[in-house]
Amino acid sequence: DAKTTQPPSMDCAEGRAANLPCNHSTISGNEYVYWYRQIHSQGPQYIIHGLKNNETNEMASLIITEDRKSSTLILPHATLRDTAVYYCTRYSGGSNYKLTFGKGTLLTVNP
Amino acid sequence: EADIYQTPRYLVIGTGKKITLECSQTMGHDKMYWYQQDPGMELHLIHYSYGVNSTEKGDLSSESTVSRIRTEHFPLTLESARPSHTSQYLCASSGDRVRETQYFGPGTRLLVL
């Protein structure tokens, strides 16, 4: 009963956009989608989050489908330093502040 | 930028020793977390705290214990280390009541011989 589903690995050429998909078909109306990444077993790093609307910050863009059952994290110009495991998670707020991290997607950016 | 610290970064210790992994944050966050992660595997929540004197067990059963006497400090203790405890331990904190942006420390790599 995975809360989110991601491909185990993806490759991307340096300088190209990396599009990482995430399926969260059972997401409820008040749950946010969060993305983190973990570079070579360092502590995970927050990237971006969203509820319904698409979001953009200095690191990435997040596209959420209208039915909210899936989302895509976009790194517009991937660099070698973006090679990492990317985690898509869900959070509903309220009194339960726990996040559940799945296996994530290992993104390898190739020169 | 978040300020959360973990010491030691690396620890090699013999079976049966008592160890304490330190985690401190300077952001005044009320929520803190401990995760365990084996190489190449996913993170598992083992302990969390929503404030001083509040601690709860996480989703993965762990023989470790935690305490939260001060807001900024959330140490993890293993009374008697075993080789099965060999892993990486990651501490995190968060403080926003609406969003759940967790800030992670660099982790402690523990090797029990």
mmCIF file of C-alpha atoms in Angstrom:
data_model
loop_
_atom_site.group_PDB
_atom_site.id
_atom_site.type_symbol
_atom_site.label_atom_id
_atom_site.label_comp_id
_atom_site.label_asym_id
_atom_site.label_seq_id
_atom_site.Cartn_x
_atom_site.Cartn_y
_atom_site.Cartn_z
ATOM 1 C CA ASP A 1 0.000 0.000 0.000
ATOM 2 C CA ALA A 2 2.555 2.515 -1.197
ATOM 3 C CA LYS A 3 1.536 6.096 -0.617
ATOM 4 C CA THR A 4 3.541 7.233 -3.638
ATOM 5 C CA THR A 5 5.026 5.380 -6.580
ATOM 6 C CA GLN A 6 8.147 6.470 -8.433
ATOM 7 C CA PRO A 7 10.365 4.837 -11.057
ATOM 8 C CA PRO A 8 13.480 3.402 -9.416
ATOM 9 C CA SER A 9 15.906 5.176 -11.733
ATOM 10 C CA MET A 10 16.179 7.699 -14.540
ATOM 11 C CA ASP A 11 18.950 9.166 -16.645
ATOM 12 C CA CYS A 12 19.267 12.702 -17.938
ATOM 13 C CA ALA A 13 21.840 14.511 -20.036
ATOM 14 C CA GLU A 14 23.585 17.458 -18.466
ATOM 15 C CA GLY A 15 21.917 20.737 -19.395
ATOM 16 C CA ARG A 16 18.634 19.092 -20.329
ATOM 17 C CA ALA A 17 15.452 19.149 -18.296
ATOM 18 C CA ALA A 18 14.904 16.273 -15.906
ATOM 19 C CA ASN A 19 11.256 15.293 -15.438
ATOM 20 C CA LEU A 20 10.654 13.027 -12.468
ATOM 21 C CA PRO A 21 7.175 11.524 -12.180
ATOM 22 C CA CYS A 22 5.317 10.499 -9.055
ATOM 23 C CA ASN A 23 2.025 8.699 -8.718
ATOM 24 C CA HIS A 24 -0.124 9.432 -5.681
ATOM 25 C CA SER A 25 -3.493 8.189 -6.824
ATOM 26 C CA THR A 26 -4.911 7.845 -3.287
ATOM 27 C CA ILE A 27 -4.063 11.379 -2.222
ATOM 28 C CA SER A 28 -6.784 13.151 -0.269
ATOM 29 C CA GLY A 29 -7.907 16.729 -0.700
ATOM 30 C CA ASN A 30 -5.883 18.195 2.148
ATOM 31 C CA GLU A 31 -2.627 16.398 1.456
ATOM 32 C CA TYR A 32 0.370 18.257 0.120
ATOM 33 C CA VAL A 33 2.915 16.706 -2.218
ATOM 34 C CA TYR A 34 6.497 17.188 -1.076
ATOM 35 C CA TRP A 35 9.747 16.526 -2.878
ATOM 36 C CA TYR A 36 13.099 15.948 -1.228
ATOM 37 C CA ARG A 37 16.403 14.763 -2.588
ATOM 38 C CA GLN A 38 19.331 12.951 -1.061
ATOM 39 C CA ILE A 39 22.784 13.319 -2.496
ATOM 40 C CA HIS A 40 25.080 10.380 -1.818
ATOM 41 C CA SER A 41 23.703 9.461 1.630
ATOM 42 C CA GLN A 42 23.808 13.006 2.968
ATOM 43 C CA GLY A 43 20.762 14.219 4.854
ATOM 44 C CA PRO A 44 17.779 14.721 2.536
ATOM 45 C CA GLN A 45 17.177 18.234 1.299
ATOM 46 C CA TYR A 46 13.783 19.846 0.810
ATOM 47 C CA ILE A 47 13.090 20.883 -2.779
ATOM 48 C CA ILE A 48 9.500 21.997 -3.213
ATOM 49 C CA HIS A 49 5.917 21.237 -2.243
ATOM 50 C CA GLY A 50 2.435 21.927 -3.560
ATOM 51 C CA LEU A 51 -1.247 21.278 -2.982
ATOM 52 C CA LYS A 52 -3.170 21.987 -6.194
ATOM 53 C CA ASN A 53 -1.405 24.636 -8.179
ATOM 54 C CA ASN A 54 1.873 24.318 -9.989
ATOM 55 C CA GLU A 55 4.788 25.690 -8.041
ATOM 56 C CA THR A 56 8.206 27.011 -8.941
ATOM 57 C CA ASN A 57 11.186 28.023 -6.887
ATOM 58 C CA GLU A 58 14.879 28.517 -7.478
ATOM 59 C CA MET A 59 15.518 24.786 -7.478
ATOM 60 C CA ALA A 60 12.684 23.237 -9.446
ATOM 61 C CA SER A 61 9.126 23.319 -10.709
ATOM 62 C CA LEU A 62 6.310 21.094 -9.552
ATOM 63 C CA ILE A 63 3.467 20.222 -11.890
ATOM 64 C CA ILE A 64 0.417 18.620 -10.258
ATOM 65 C CA THR A 65 -2.275 17.117 -12.456
ATOM 66 C CA GLU A 66 -5.765 18.498 -12.167
ATOM 67 C CA ASP A 67 -7.059 15.342 -10.478
ATOM 68 C CA ARG A 68 -4.009 15.475 -8.159
ATOM 69 C CA LYS A 69 -3.277 11.806 -8.697
ATOM 70 C CA SER A 70 0.196 12.430 -10.018
ATOM 71 C CA SER A 71 2.857 15.076 -10.177
ATOM 72 C CA THR A 72 6.124 15.803 -11.957
ATOM 73 C CA LEU A 73 9.206 17.450 -10.560
ATOM 74 C CA ILE A 74 11.108 19.370 -13.192
ATOM 75 C CA LEU A 75 14.744 20.345 -12.946
ATOM 76 C CA PRO A 76 14.971 22.730 -15.903
ATOM 77 C CA HIS A 77 18.695 22.479 -16.587
ATOM 78 C CA ALA A 78 20.129 19.445 -14.858
ATOM 79 C CA THR A 79 23.757 19.513 -13.746
ATOM 80 C CA LEU A 80 26.030 16.727 -12.573
ATOM 81 C CA ARG A 81 25.430 17.908 -9.009
ATOM 82 C CA ASP A 82 21.743 17.081 -9.384
ATOM 83 C CA THR A 83 22.582 13.370 -9.391
ATOM 84 C CA ALA A 84 20.694 12.142 -6.333
ATOM 85 C CA VAL A 85 17.787 10.081 -5.083
ATOM 86 C CA TYR A 86 14.577 12.093 -5.344
ATOM 87 C CA TYR A 87 11.726 11.346 -2.970
ATOM 88 C CA CYS A 88 8.099 12.228 -3.506
ATOM 89 C CA THR A 89 6.081 12.235 -0.260
ATOM 90 C CA ARG A 90 2.674 13.220 1.037
ATOM 91 C CA TYR A 91 1.744 15.266 4.103
ATOM 92 C CA SER A 92 -1.694 16.120 5.417
ATOM 93 C CA GLY A 93 -0.896 18.364 8.325
ATOM 94 C CA GLY A 94 -3.197 18.416 11.299
ATOM 95 C CA SER A 95 -1.739 16.571 14.278
ATOM 96 C CA ASN A 96 0.230 14.017 12.269
ATOM 97 C CA TYR A 97 3.462 15.597 11.190
ATOM 98 C CA LYS A 98 5.155 12.457 9.956
ATOM 99 C CA LEU A 99 6.454 12.028 6.439
ATOM 100 C CA THR A 100 6.851 8.630 4.808
ATOM 101 C CA PHE A 101 9.750 8.298 2.424
ATOM 102 C CA GLY A 102 9.520 5.581 -0.202
ATOM 103 C CA LYS A 103 12.391 4.246 -2.275
ATOM 104 C CA GLY A 104 12.582 7.324 -4.480
ATOM 105 C CA THR A 105 14.059 7.730 -7.948
ATOM 106 C CA LEU A 106 17.785 7.664 -8.514
ATOM 107 C CA LEU A 107 18.422 10.394 -11.064
ATOM 108 C CA THR A 108 21.754 10.132 -12.810
ATOM 109 C CA VAL A 109 22.830 13.180 -14.779
ATOM 110 C CA ASN A 110 25.315 12.228 -17.456
ATOM 111 C CA PRO A 111 27.911 14.551 -19.013
ATOM 112 C CA GLU B 1 19.214 27.766 5.727
ATOM 113 C CA ALA B 2 18.617 25.274 8.481
ATOM 114 C CA ASP B 3 21.067 24.682 11.311
ATOM 115 C CA ILE B 4 20.894 21.140 12.565
ATOM 116 C CA TYR B 5 23.924 19.293 13.800
ATOM 117 C CA GLN B 6 24.763 15.681 14.481
ATOM 118 C CA THR B 7 27.737 14.240 16.315
ATOM 119 C CA PRO B 8 29.641 12.130 15.848
ATOM 120 C CA ARG B 9 29.599 11.911 12.073
ATOM 121 C CA TYR B 10 31.201 8.484 12.139
ATOM 122 C CA LEU B 11 31.394 5.979 14.979
ATOM 123 C CA VAL B 12 33.006 2.548 15.115
ATOM 124 C CA ILE B 13 32.324 0.732 18.331
ATOM 125 C CA GLY B 14 32.386 -2.739 19.803
ATOM 126 C CA THR B 15 29.419 -4.913 20.640
ATOM 127 C CA GLY B 16 27.849 -4.260 24.022
ATOM 128 C CA LYS B 17 28.916 -0.632 24.341
ATOM 129 C CA LYS B 18 26.468 2.100 25.227
ATOM 130 C CA ILE B 19 26.339 4.912 22.701
ATOM 131 C CA THR B 20 24.563 8.237 22.406
ATOM 132 C CA LEU B 21 24.102 9.993 19.105
ATOM 133 C CA GLU B 22 23.679 13.727 19.488
ATOM 134 C CA CYS B 23 21.337 15.952 17.503
ATOM 135 C CA SER B 24 20.910 19.671 18.036
ATOM 136 C CA GLN B 25 19.086 22.404 16.151
ATOM 137 C CA THR B 26 19.256 26.138 16.626
ATOM 138 C CA MET B 27 16.012 27.065 14.883
ATOM 139 C CA GLY B 28 13.703 26.650 17.853
ATOM 140 C CA HIS B 29 11.774 23.935 16.024
ATOM 141 C CA ASP B 30 9.313 22.063 18.189
ATOM 142 C CA LYS B 31 9.285 18.863 16.120
ATOM 143 C CA MET B 32 12.283 16.561 15.788
ATOM 144 C CA TYR B 33 12.769 13.168 14.176
ATOM 145 C CA TRP B 34 15.217 10.273 13.952
ATOM 146 C CA TYR B 35 15.447 8.159 10.835
ATOM 147 C CA GLN B 36 17.453 5.022 10.169
ATOM 148 C CA GLN B 37 18.777 4.296 6.698
ATOM 149 C CA ASP B 38 20.801 1.327 5.484
ATOM 150 C CA PRO B 39 23.003 1.848 2.379
ATOM 151 C CA GLY B 40 20.927 2.153 -0.759
ATOM 152 C CA MET B 41 17.702 1.709 1.145
ATOM 153 C CA GLU B 42 14.854 3.998 2.121
ATOM 154 C CA LEU B 43 14.620 6.107 5.258
ATOM 155 C CA HIS B 44 12.633 4.681 8.140
ATOM 156 C CA LEU B 45 11.279 6.829 10.945
ATOM 157 C CA ILE B 46 12.289 5.348 14.314
ATOM 158 C CA HIS B 47 11.502 8.151 16.794
ATOM 159 C CA TYR B 48 9.873 11.547 16.818
ATOM 160 C CA SER B 49 9.041 14.318 19.227
ATOM 161 C CA TYR B 50 6.496 17.118 19.017
ATOM 162 C CA GLY B 51 8.003 19.095 21.867
ATOM 163 C CA VAL B 52 9.768 18.989 25.215
ATOM 164 C CA ASN B 53 8.986 15.835 27.197
ATOM 165 C CA SER B 54 7.164 14.364 24.198
ATOM 166 C CA THR B 55 8.593 11.307 22.429
ATOM 167 C CA GLU B 56 6.976 8.659 20.288
ATOM 168 C CA LYS B 57 8.131 5.549 18.486
ATOM 169 C CA GLY B 58 8.140 5.712 14.731
ATOM 170 C CA ASP B 59 7.083 3.325 12.028
ATOM 171 C CA LEU B 60 10.140 1.076 12.311
ATOM 172 C CA SER B 61 10.727 -0.700 15.594
ATOM 173 C CA SER B 62 14.062 0.211 17.153
ATOM 174 C CA GLU B 63 15.913 -0.835 20.294
ATOM 175 C CA SER B 64 17.164 2.716 20.693
ATOM 176 C CA THR B 65 15.630 5.276 23.035
ATOM 177 C CA VAL B 66 15.363 9.050 22.834
ATOM 178 C CA SER B 67 14.776 11.949 25.169
ATOM 179 C CA ARG B 68 13.653 15.555 24.692
ATOM 180 C CA ILE B 69 14.514 17.570 27.758
ATOM 181 C CA ARG B 70 15.353 20.720 25.833
ATOM 182 C CA THR B 71 13.778 22.047 22.650
ATOM 183 C CA GLU B 72 17.041 22.145 20.760
ATOM 184 C CA HIS B 73 18.387 18.736 21.762
ATOM 185 C CA PHE B 74 17.158 15.249 20.786
ATOM 186 C CA PRO B 75 19.729 12.565 21.618
ATOM 187 C CA LEU B 76 19.382 8.904 20.662
ATOM 188 C CA THR B 77 20.808 6.187 22.891
ATOM 189 C CA LEU B 78 21.619 2.541 22.375
ATOM 190 C CA GLU B 79 22.200 0.841 25.726
ATOM 191 C CA SER B 80 24.048 -2.117 24.235
ATOM 192 C CA ALA B 81 25.181 -1.816 20.653
ATOM 193 C CA ARG B 82 24.985 -4.846 18.367
ATOM 194 C CA PRO B 83 26.170 -5.404 14.777
ATOM 195 C CA SER B 84 22.519 -5.269 13.657
ATOM 196 C CA HIS B 85 22.500 -1.603 14.717
ATOM 197 C CA THR B 86 25.049 -0.771 12.030
ATOM 198 C CA SER B 87 23.386 1.854 9.878
ATOM 199 C CA GLN B 88 23.160 5.561 9.178
ATOM 200 C CA TYR B 89 21.086 7.615 11.590
ATOM 201 C CA LEU B 90 19.608 10.884 10.377
ATOM 202 C CA CYS B 91 18.089 13.565 12.568
ATOM 203 C CA ALA B 92 15.602 16.142 11.310
ATOM 204 C CA SER B 93 13.524 18.989 12.658
ATOM 205 C CA SER B 94 10.581 21.069 11.529
ATOM 206 C CA GLY B 95 8.744 24.034 12.936
ATOM 207 C CA ASP B 96 6.052 25.142 10.532
ATOM 208 C CA ARG B 97 2.563 24.306 11.763
ATOM 209 C CA VAL B 98 1.105 24.198 8.263
ATOM 210 C CA ARG B 99 3.776 22.741 6.044
ATOM 211 C CA GLU B 100 6.063 19.850 6.855
ATOM 212 C CA THR B 101 9.424 21.039 5.638
ATOM 213 C CA GLN B 102 11.874 18.885 7.500
ATOM 214 C CA TYR B 103 15.485 19.968 7.764
ATOM 215 C CA PHE B 104 17.985 17.160 8.039
ATOM 216 C CA GLY B 105 21.345 16.913 9.713
ATOM 217 C CA PRO B 106 24.346 15.333 7.993
ATOM 218 C CA GLY B 107 23.808 11.966 9.658
ATOM 219 C CA THR B 108 25.840 9.626 11.842
ATOM 220 C CA ARG B 109 27.295 6.498 10.279
ATOM 221 C CA LEU B 110 27.458 3.804 12.937
ATOM 222 C CA LEU B 111 29.478 0.612 12.602
ATOM 223 C CA VAL B 112 29.199 -1.935 15.401
ATOM 224 C CA LEU B 113 31.843 -4.638 15.330
#
